[in-house]
CSV table of C-alpha atoms in Angstrom, one decimal:
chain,number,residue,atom,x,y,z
G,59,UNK,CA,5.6,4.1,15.3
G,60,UNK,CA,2.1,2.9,16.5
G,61,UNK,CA,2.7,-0.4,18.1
G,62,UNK,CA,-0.1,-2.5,19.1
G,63,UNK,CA,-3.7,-2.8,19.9
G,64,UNK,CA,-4.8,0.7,21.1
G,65,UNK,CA,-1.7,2.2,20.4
G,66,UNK,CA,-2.2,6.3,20.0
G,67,UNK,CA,-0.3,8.9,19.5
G,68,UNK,CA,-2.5,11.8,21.8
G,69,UNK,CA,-2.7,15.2,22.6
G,70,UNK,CA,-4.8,16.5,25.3
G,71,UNK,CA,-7.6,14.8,25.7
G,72,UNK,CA,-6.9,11.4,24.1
G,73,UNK,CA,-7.2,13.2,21.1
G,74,UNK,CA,-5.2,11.6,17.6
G,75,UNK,CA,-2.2,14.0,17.3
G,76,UNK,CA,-1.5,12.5,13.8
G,77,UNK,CA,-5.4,12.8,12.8
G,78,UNK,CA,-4.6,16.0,10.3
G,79,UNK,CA,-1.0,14.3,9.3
G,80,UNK,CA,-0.7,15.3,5.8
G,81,UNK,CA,2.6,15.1,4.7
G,82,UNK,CA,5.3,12.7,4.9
G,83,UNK,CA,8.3,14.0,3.6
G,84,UNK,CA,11.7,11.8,2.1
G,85,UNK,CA,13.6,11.2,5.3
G,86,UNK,CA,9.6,10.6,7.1
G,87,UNK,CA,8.5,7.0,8.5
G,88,UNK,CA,4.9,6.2,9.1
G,89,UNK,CA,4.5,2.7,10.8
G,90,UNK,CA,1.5,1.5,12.0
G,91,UNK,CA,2.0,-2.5,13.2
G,92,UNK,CA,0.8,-5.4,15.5
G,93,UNK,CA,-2.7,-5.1,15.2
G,94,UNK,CA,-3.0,-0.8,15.9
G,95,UNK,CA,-5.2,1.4,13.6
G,96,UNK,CA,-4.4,4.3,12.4
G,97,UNK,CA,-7.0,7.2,10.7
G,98,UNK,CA,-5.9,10.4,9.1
G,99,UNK,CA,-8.8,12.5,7.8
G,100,UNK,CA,-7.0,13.8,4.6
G,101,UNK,CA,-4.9,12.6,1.5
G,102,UNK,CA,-1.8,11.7,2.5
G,103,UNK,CA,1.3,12.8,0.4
G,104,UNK,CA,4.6,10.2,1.0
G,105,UNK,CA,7.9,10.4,-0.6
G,106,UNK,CA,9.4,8.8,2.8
G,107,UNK,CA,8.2,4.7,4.1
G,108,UNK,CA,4.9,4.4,5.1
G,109,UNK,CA,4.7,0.7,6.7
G,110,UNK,CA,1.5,-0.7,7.7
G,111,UNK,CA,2.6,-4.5,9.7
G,112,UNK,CA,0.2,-7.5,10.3
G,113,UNK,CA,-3.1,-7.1,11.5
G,114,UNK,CA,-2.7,-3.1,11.5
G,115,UNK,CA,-5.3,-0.6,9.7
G,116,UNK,CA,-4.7,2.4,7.7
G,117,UNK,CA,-7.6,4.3,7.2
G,118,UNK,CA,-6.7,7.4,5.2
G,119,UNK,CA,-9.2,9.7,2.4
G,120,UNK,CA,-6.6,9.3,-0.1
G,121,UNK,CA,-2.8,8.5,-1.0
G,122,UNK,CA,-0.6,10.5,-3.0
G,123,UNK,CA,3.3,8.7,-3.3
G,124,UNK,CA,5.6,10.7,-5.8
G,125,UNK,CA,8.9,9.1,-4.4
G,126,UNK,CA,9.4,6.8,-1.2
G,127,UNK,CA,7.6,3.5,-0.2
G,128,UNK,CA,4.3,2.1,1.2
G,129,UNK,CA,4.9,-1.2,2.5
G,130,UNK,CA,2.8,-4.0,3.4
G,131,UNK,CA,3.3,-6.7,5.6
G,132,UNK,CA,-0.1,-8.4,6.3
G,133,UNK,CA,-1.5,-5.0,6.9
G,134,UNK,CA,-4.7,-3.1,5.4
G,135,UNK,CA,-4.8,0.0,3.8
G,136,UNK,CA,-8.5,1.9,3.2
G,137,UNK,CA,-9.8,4.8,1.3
G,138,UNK,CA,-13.6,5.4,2.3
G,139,UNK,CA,-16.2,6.6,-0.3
G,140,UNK,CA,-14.4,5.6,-3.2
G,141,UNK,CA,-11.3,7.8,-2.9
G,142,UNK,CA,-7.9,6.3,-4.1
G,143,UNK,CA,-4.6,5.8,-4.2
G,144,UNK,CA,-1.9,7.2,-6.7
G,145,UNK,CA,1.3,6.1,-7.0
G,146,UNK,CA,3.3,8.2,-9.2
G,147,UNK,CA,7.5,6.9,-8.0
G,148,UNK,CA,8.6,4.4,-5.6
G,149,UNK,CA,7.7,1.4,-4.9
G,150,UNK,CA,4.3,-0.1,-3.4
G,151,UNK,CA,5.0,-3.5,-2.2
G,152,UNK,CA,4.1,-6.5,0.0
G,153,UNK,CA,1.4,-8.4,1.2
G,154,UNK,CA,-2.2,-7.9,2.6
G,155,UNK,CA,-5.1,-5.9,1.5
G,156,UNK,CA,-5.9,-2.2,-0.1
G,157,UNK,CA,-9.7,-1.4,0.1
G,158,UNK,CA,-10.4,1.6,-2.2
G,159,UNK,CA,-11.9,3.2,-4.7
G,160,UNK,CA,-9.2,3.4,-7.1
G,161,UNK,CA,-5.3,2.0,-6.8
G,162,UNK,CA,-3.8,3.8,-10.1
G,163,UNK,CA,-0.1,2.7,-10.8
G,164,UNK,CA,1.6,6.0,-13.3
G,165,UNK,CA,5.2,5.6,-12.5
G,166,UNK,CA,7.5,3.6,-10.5
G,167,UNK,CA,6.8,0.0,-9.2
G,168,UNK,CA,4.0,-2.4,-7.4
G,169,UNK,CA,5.6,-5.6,-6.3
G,170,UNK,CA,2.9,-7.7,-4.9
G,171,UNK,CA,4.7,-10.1,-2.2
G,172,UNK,CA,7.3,-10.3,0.4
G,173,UNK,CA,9.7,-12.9,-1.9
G,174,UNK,CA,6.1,-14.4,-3.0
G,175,UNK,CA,3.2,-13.3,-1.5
G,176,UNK,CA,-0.1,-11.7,-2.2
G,177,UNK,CA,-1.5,-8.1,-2.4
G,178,UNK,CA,-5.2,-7.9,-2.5
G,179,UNK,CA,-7.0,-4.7,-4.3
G,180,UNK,CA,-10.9,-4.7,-3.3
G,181,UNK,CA,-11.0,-1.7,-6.1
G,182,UNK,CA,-10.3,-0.5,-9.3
G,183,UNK,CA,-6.9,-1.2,-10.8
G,184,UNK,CA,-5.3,1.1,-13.3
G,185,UNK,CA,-1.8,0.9,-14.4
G,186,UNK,CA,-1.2,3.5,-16.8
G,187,UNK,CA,2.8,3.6,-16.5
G,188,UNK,CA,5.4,2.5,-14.2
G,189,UNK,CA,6.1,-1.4,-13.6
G,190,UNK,CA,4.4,-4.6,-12.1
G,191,UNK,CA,7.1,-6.7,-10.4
G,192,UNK,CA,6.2,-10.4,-10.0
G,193,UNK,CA,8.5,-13.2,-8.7
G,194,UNK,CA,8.0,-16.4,-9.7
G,195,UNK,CA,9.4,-19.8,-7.5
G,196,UNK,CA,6.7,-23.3,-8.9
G,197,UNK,CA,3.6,-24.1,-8.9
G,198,UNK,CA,2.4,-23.5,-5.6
G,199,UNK,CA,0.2,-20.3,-4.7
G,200,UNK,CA,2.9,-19.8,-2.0
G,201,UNK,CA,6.1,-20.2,-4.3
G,202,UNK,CA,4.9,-17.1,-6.8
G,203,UNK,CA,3.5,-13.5,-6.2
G,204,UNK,CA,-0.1,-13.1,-6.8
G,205,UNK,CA,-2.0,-9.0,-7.5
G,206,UNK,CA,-5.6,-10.4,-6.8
G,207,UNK,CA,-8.0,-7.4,-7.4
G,208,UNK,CA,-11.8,-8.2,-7.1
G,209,UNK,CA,-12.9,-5.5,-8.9
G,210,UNK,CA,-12.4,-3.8,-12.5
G,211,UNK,CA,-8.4,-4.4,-13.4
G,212,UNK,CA,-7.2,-2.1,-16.7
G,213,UNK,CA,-3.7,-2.6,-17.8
G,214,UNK,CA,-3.2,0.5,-20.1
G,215,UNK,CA,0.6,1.1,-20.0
G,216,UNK,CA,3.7,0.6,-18.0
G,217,UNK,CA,5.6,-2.9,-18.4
G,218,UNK,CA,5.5,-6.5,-16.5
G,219,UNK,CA,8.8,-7.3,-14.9
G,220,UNK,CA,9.3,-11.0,-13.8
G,221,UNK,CA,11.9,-12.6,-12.2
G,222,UNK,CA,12.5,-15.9,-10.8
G,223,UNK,CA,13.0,-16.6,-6.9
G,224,UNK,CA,16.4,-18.4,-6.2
G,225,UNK,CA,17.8,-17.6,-10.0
């Protein structure tokens, strides 16, 4: 757990001891909240929880989940140079903001939202299987969940599960 601003996990040196992390494996836990910052400089591969809390940055080349979670909670996650972020199982859910090149959904589920909320993609969306889980609660922006992507969005396969808050 990184846990506020400057928050670093060092080896001699000051260095970041989880710079080359590359793995993290079912029973694993990545967190990364209050406002720290976290860089890896390779694709990361997650079947355990990677949790990224408000105001806290993950900067990472690329994401690989087959099983496990990546949770938001007012976080950011980024992918330099146009790398992306491929989530074959599990569940990628909350709120905040994913910079990257590609988010490509294959199998298992995206649930934009914390019990309504919004998950921002500044990059391309594909889902080609798994599902989309969207709760829906009125009218209001803040009663419904919301996958805003400002970029190119391509809906090829999977399904769109909705469900209504409080029913």
């Amino acid at each position: 757990i990184l846990d506020g601003p400057g928050a670093l996990l060092a080896k001699t040196g000051g260095v970041n001891a989880l710079a080359n992390l590359s793995n993290n494996r079912t029973a694993g836990s990545l967190t990364v909240r209050n406002s720290s910052n976290l860089t890896l400089n390779f694709d990361l591969s997650n079947s355990g929880v990677v949790e990224i809390g408000q105001g806290s940055v993950l900067t990472l080349n690329g994401l690989v989940q087959d099983t496990g979670e990546t949770r938001l909670d007012q976080g950011t996650i980024v992918t330099p140079n146009f790398s992306g972020i491929e989530i074959d199982g599990g569940f990628l859910r909350g709120s905040g903001t994913m910079t990257v090149g590609q988010l490509a959904i294959l199998g298992g589920a995206i649930a934009p939202g914390a019990s309504a909320g919004r998950l921002v993609v500044q990059g391309e969306y594909l889902q080609l299987g798994g599902s989309l889980q969207i709760e829906l609660g009125g009218l209001d922006p803040a009663q419904y969940d919301n996958l805003h992507v400002i970029g190119e969005a391509r809906l090829e396969g999977g399904h769109l599960d909705v469900s209504l808050l409080d029913g």
